[in-house]
Short mmCIF file of C-alpha atoms in Angstrom, two decimals:
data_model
loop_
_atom_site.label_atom_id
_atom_site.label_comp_id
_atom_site.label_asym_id
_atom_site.label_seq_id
_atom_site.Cartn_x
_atom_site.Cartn_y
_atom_site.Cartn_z
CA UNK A 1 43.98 7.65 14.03
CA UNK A 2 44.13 9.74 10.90
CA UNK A 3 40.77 11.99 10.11
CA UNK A 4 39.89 10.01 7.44
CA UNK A 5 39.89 6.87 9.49
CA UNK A 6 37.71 8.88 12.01
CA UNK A 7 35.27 9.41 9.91
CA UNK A 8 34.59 6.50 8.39
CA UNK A 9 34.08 4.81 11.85
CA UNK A 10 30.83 7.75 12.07
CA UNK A 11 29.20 5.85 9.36
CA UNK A 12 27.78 3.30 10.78
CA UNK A 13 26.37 6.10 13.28
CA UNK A 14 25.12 8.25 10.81
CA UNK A 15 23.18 5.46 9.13
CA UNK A 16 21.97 4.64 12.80
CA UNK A 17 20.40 8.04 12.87
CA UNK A 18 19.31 8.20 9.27
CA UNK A 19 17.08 4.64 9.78
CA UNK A 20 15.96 6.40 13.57
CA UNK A 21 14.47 9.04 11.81
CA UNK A 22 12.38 6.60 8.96
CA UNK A 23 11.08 4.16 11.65
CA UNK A 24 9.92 7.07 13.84
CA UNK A 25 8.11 8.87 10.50
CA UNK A 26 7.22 5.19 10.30
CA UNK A 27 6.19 4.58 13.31
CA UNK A 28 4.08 8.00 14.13
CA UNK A 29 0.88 7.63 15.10
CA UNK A 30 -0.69 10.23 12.79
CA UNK A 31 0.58 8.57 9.41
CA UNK A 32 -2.20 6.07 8.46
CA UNK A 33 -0.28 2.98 6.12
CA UNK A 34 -3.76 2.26 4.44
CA UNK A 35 -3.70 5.96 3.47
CA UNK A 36 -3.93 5.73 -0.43
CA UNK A 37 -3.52 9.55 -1.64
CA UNK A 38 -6.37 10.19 -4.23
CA UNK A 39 -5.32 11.12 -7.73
CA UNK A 40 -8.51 12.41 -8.22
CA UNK A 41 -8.16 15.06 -5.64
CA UNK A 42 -7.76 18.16 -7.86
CA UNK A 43 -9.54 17.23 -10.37
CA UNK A 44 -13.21 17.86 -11.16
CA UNK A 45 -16.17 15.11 -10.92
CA UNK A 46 -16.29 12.41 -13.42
CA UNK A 47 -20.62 12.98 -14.33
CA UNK A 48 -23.06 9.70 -13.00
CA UNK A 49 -26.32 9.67 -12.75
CA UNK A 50 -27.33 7.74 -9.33
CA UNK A 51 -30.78 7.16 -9.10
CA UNK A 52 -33.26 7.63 -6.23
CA UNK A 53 -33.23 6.09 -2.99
CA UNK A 54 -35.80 7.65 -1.07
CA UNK A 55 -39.25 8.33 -2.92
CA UNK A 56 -40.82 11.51 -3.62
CA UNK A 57 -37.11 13.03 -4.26
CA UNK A 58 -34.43 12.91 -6.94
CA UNK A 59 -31.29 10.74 -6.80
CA UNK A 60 -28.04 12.10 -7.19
CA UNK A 61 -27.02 13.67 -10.52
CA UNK A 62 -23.82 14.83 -11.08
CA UNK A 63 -23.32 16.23 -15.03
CA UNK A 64 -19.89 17.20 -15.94
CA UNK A 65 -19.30 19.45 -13.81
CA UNK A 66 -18.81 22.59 -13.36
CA UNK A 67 -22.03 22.66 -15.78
CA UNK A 68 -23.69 20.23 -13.10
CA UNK A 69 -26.50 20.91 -10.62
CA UNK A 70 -24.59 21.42 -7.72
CA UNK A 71 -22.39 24.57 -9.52
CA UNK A 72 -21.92 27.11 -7.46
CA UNK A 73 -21.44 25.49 -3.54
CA UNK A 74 -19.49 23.27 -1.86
CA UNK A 75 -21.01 19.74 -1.32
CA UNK A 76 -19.99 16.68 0.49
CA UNK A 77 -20.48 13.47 -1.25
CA UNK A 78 -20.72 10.67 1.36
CA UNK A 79 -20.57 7.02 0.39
CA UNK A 80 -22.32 4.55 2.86
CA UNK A 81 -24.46 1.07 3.24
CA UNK A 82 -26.35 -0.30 5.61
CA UNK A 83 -23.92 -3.58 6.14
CA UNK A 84 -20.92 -1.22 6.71
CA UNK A 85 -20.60 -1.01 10.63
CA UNK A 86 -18.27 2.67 10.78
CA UNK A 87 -21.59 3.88 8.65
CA UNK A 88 -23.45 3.40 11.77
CA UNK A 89 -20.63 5.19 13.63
CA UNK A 90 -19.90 8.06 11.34
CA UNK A 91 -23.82 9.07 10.77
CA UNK A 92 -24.39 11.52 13.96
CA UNK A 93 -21.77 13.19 12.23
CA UNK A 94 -22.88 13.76 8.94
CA UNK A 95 -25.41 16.18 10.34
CA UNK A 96 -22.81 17.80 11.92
CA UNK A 97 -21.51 18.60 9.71
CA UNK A 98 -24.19 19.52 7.29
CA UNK A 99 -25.41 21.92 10.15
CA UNK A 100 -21.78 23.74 11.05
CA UNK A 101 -20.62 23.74 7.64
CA UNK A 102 -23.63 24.91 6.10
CA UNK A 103 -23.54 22.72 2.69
CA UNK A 104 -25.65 19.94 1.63
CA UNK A 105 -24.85 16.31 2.08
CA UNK A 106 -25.02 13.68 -1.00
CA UNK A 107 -25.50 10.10 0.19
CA UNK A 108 -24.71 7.58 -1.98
CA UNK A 109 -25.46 3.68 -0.99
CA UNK A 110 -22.61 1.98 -2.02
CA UNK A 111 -22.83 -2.03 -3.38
CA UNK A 112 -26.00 -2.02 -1.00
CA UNK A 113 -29.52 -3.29 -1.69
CA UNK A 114 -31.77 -0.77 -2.37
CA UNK A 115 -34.62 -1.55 0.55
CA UNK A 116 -31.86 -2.13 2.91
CA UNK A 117 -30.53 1.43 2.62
CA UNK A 118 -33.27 2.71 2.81
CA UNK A 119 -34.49 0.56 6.19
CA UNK A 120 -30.71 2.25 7.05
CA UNK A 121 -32.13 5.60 7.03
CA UNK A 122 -35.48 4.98 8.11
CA UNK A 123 -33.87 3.74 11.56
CA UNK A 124 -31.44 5.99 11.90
CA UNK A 125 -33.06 9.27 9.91
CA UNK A 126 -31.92 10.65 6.57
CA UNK A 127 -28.95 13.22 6.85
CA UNK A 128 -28.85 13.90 3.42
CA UNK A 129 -29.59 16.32 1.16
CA UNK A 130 -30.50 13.43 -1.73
CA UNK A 131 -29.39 9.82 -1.81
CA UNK A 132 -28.95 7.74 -5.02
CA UNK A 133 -27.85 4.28 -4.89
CA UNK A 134 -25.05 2.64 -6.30
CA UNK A 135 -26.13 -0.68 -6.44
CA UNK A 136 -23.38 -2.40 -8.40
CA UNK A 137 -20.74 -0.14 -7.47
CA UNK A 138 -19.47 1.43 -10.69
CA UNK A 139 -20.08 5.32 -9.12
CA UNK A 140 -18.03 4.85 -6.38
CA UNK A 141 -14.94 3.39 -8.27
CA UNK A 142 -15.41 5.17 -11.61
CA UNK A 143 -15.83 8.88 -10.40
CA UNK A 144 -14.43 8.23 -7.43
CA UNK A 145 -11.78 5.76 -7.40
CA UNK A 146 -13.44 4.37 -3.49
CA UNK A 147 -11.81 1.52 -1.88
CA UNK A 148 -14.76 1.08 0.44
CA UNK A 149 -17.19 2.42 2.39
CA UNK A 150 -17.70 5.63 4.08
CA UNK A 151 -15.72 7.44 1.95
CA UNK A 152 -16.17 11.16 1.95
CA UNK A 153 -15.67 14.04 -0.36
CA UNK A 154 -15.55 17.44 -0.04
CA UNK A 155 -16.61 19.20 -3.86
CA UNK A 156 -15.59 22.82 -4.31
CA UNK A 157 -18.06 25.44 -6.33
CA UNK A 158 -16.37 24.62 -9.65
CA UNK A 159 -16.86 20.97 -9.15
CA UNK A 160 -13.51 20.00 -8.27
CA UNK A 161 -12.70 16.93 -5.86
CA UNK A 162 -11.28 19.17 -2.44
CA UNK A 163 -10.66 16.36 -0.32
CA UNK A 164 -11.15 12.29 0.25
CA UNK A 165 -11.84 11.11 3.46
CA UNK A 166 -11.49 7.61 3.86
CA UNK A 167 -13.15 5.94 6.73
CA UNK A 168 -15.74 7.43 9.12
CA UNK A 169 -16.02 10.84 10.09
CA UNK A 170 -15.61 12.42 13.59
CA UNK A 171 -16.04 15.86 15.70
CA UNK A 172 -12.47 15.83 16.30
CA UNK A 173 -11.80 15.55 12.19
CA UNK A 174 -14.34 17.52 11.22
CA UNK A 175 -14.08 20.72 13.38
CA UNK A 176 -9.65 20.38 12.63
CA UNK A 177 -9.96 19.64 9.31
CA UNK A 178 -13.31 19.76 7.24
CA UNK A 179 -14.86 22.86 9.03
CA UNK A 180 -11.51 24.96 8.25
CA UNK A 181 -11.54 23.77 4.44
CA UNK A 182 -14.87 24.21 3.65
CA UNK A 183 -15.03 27.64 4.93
CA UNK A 184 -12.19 28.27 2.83
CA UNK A 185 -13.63 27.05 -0.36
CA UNK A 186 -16.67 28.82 0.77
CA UNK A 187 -14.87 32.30 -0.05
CA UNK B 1 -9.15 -52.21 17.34
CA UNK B 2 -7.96 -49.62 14.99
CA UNK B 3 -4.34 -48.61 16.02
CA UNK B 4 -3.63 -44.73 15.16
CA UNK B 5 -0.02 -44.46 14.94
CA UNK B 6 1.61 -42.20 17.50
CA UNK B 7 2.68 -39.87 14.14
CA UNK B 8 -0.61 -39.93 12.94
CA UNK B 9 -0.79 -36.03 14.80
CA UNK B 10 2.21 -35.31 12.72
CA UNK B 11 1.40 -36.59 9.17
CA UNK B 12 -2.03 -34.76 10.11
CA UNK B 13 0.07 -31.64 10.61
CA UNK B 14 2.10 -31.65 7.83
CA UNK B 15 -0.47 -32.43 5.27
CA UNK B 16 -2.14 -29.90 6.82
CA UNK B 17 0.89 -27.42 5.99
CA UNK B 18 1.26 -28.83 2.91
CA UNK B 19 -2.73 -28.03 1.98
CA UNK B 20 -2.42 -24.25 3.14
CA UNK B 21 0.84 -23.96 1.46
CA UNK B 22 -0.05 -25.44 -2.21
CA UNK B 23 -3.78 -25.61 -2.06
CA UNK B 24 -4.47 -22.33 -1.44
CA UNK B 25 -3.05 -21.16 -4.80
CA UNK B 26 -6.19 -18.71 -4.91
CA UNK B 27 -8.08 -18.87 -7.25
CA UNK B 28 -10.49 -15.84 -6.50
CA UNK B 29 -11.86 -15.50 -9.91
CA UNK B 30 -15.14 -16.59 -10.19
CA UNK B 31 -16.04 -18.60 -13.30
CA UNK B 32 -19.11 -16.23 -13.84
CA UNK B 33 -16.26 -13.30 -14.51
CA UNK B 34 -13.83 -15.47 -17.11
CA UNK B 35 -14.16 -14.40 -20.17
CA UNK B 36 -15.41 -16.69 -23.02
CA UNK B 37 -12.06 -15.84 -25.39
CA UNK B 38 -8.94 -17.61 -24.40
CA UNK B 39 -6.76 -15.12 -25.65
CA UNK B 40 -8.69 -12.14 -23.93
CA UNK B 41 -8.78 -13.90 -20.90
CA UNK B 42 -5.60 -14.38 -20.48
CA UNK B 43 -4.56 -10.66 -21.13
CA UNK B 44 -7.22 -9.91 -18.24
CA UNK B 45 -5.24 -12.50 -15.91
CA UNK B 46 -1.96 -10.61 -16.38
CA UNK B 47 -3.12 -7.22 -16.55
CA UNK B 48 -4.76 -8.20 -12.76
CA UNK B 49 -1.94 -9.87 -11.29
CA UNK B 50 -0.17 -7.06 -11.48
CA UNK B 51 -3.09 -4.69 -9.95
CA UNK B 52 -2.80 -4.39 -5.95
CA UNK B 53 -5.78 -5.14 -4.38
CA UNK B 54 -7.04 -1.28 -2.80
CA UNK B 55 -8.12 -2.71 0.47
CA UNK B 56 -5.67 -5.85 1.04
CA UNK B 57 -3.13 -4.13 -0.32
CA UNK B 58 -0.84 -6.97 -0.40
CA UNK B 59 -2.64 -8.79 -2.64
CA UNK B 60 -2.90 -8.78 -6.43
CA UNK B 61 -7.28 -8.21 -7.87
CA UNK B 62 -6.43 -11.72 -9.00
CA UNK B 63 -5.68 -13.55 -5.52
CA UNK B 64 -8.07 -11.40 -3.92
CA UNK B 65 -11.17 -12.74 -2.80
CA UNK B 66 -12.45 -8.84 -1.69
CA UNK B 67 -15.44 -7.75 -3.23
CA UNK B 68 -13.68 -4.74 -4.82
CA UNK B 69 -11.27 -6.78 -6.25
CA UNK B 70 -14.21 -8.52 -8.04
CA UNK B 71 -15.31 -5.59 -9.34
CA UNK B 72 -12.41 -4.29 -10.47
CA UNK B 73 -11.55 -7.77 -12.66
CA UNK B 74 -14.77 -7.34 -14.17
CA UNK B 75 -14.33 -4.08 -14.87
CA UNK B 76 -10.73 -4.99 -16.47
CA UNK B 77 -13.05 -7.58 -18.93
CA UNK B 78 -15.44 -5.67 -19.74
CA UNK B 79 -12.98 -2.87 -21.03
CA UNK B 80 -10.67 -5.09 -22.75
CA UNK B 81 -14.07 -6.51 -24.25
CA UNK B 82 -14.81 -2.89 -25.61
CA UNK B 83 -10.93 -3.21 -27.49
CA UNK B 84 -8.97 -1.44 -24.94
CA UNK B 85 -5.31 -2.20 -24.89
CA UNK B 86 -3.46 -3.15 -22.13
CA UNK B 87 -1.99 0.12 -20.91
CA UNK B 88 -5.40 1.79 -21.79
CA UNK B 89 -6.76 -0.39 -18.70
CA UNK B 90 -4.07 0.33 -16.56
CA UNK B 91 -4.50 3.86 -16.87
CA UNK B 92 -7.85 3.96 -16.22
CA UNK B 93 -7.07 2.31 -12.66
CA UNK B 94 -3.91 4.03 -12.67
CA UNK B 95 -6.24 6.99 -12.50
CA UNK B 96 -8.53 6.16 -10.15
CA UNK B 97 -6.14 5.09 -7.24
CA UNK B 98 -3.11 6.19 -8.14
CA UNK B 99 0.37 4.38 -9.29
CA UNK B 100 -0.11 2.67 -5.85
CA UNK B 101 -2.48 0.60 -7.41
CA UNK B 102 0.44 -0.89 -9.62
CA UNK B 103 2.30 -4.13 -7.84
CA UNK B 104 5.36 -2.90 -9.60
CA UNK B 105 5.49 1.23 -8.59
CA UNK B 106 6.69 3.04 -12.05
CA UNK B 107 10.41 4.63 -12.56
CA UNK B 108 9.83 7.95 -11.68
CA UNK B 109 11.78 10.40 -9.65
CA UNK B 110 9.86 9.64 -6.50
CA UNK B 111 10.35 5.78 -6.87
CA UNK B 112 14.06 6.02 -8.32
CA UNK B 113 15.90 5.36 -5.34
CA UNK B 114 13.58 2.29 -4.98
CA UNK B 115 14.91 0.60 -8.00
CA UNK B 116 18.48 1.82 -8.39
CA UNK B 117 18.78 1.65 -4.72
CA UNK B 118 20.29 -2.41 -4.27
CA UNK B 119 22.34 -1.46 -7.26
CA UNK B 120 23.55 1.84 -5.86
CA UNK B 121 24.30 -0.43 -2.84
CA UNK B 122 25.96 -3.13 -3.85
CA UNK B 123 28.73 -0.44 -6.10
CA UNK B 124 28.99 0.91 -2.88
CA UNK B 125 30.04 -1.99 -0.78
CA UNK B 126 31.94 -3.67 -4.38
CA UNK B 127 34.11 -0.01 -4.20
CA UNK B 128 34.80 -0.57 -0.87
CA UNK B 129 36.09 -4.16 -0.87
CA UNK B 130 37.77 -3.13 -3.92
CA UNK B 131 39.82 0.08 -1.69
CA UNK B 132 40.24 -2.17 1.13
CA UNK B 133 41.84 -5.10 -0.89
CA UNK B 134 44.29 -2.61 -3.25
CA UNK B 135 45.60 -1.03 0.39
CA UNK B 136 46.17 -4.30 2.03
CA UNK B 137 48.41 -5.15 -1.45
CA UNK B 138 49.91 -1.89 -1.41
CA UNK B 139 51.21 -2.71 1.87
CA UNK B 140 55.09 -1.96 2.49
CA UNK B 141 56.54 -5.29 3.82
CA UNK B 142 59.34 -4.73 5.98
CA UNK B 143 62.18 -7.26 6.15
CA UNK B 144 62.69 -8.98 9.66
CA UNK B 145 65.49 -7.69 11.85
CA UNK B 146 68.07 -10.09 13.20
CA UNK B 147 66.39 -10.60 16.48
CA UNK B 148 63.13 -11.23 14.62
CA UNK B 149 64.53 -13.59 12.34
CA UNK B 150 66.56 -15.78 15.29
CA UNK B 151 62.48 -15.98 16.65
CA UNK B 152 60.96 -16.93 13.80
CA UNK B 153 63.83 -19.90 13.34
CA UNK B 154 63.16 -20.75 16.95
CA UNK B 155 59.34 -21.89 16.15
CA UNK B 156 60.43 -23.20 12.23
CA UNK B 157 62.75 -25.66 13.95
CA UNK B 158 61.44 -28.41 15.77
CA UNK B 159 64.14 -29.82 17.75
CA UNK B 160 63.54 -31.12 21.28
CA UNK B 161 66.79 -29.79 22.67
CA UNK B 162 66.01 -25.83 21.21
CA UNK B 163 64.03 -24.39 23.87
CA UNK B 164 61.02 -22.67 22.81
CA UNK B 165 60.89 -19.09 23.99
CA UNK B 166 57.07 -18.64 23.15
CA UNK B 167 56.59 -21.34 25.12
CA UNK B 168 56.28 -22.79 28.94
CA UNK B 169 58.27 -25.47 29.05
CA UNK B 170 60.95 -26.68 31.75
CA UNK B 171 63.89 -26.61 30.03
CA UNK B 172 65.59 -29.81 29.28
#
């Protein structure tokens, strides 16, 4: 069989490997297919005004940043509501990580009514540094670009969007991931 | 005595089929989101069949009965209400969730391979039928030798009394 011949019957091997290695990327357990990368990562906050949830204590007001009110530390804006189950789930964490990360929390209740959230964090206590509602919706999607709820973000000092954590939050992802960045940005 | 006829479990089935195939031609827009102005309306229904629903995914905002998907078709009205054009709205998604937000993924470097890809393919296997058929008519054909040629006589002439040599017969 002449060399050329030879190789051509390796093709159908090589593409044998070549599809192995996509179905195991694929197939690996740490690559989440609902994973939408954020364009918005990178770039600083769109401004909103959210207005106060719990009396006695402003909402959430983000200018443009970096001439906003949170200039000058990192904050995590957290997007929950009272109907969303992996809320419940994810809240022990938040003050987690508000407590080893050192940085205030934002809450924001997403497409939620507005005596509901708060009955949310009346039962289960108020992690957050301020929480404005977003009763319609138009925060979350407009600066945000949220597919749901919780969402997380981690905000640098200049006001730029760090990270977007989709889905609830847990030790495991917040002392491999968030604690590490934050105490980067922190610098 | 009502008789049901032993297909009547059948017909039952396959109008039931024919229901979820054809009926089901969703319709998630709710009449409060329709815009009064034909023409605007329409624009809205095309510019949203094309939009991926961000939490079914495989759905466009238009078939999608999620309530983000509602949101987002209102907010595709309300913006082509303030005079935005078509590609103004899709940007404004576009940068919000990203070109994945697009049913039909932009040509870019990352996506090339996605839409030249069948093509690329199918000149592949075309070049390869195309080799394979010029060798087989390149072919040298060489002439039958005598003994050859006595065989191939031997099956061309059917004649009783010619024994066959391919083949296991007594002979006569």
């Amino acid at each position: 069989m002449s060399m050329r011949r030879r190789l051509l019957f390796t093709l159908p091997l090589l593409a044998l490997a070549f599809l192995a290695v996509v179905f195991a990327l694929g197939l690996s357990p740490n690559r989440d297919p609902r994973a939408i990368d954020s364009p918005l990562v990178g770039k600083p906050v769109a401004g909103f005004v959210a207005p106060a949830l719990v009396d006695g204590q402003p909402g959430v007001a983000v200018g443009d940043l970096p001439t906003g009110a949170y200039t000058g530390q990192v904050v995590a804006i957290n997007f929950f509501a009272s109907w969303c189950l992996p809320c419940r789930a994810e809240h022990p964490f938040l003050k987690k990580l508000a407590a080893e990360a050192g940085i205030p929390i934002l809450g924001i209740a997403w497409k939620d009514k507005r005596k509901a959230s708060q009955d949310f964090l009346d039962e289960l206590g108020n992690p957050y540094f301020r929480v404005g509602t977003d009763e319609n919706g138009r925060i979350g999607i407009t600066s945000f670009g949220i597919t749901g709820v919780p969402e997380t973000f981690i905000i640098d000092k200049e006001g730029i969007i760090r990270a977007r954590i989709p889905g609830p939050l847990s030790a495991d992802l917040i002392e491999a991931q968030l604690l590490p960045l934050i105490k980067g940005l922190q610098k | 005595m009502i008789r049901i006829s032993r297909y009547g479990p059948l017909v039952g089935l396959i109008a039931g089929m024919a229901v979820l195939t054809f009926g089901s031609a969703s319709f998630a827009v709710r009449p409060d989101e329709m815009l009064s102005d034909p023409a605007l309306e329409a624009r809205a229904e095309a510019i949203s069949r094309d939009i991926r629903c961000v939490v079914c995914q495989g759905e466009s905002i238009e078939d999608s009965d999620a309530d983000i998907a509602h949101e987002l078709r209102v907010i595709v009205r309300e913006q082509l209400k303030a005079g935005a054009t078509d590609d103004q709205v899709q940007e404004y998604l576009v940068a919000r969730y990203g070109d994945f937000v697009l049913l039909k993924p932009p040509f870019k470097a990352k996506t090339a391979f996605i839409w030249t890809g069948p093509f690329l393919l199918l000149l592949g296997g075309g070049i390869g039928i195309c080799l394979y058929f010029r060798r087989v008519a390149r072919a040298e054909v060489t002439p039958l030798n005598v003994a050859e040629q006595a065989r191939l006589e031997g099956f061309l002439k059917v004649d009783d009394d010619y024994p066959n040599p391919d083949r296991d017969e007594p002979a006569p």
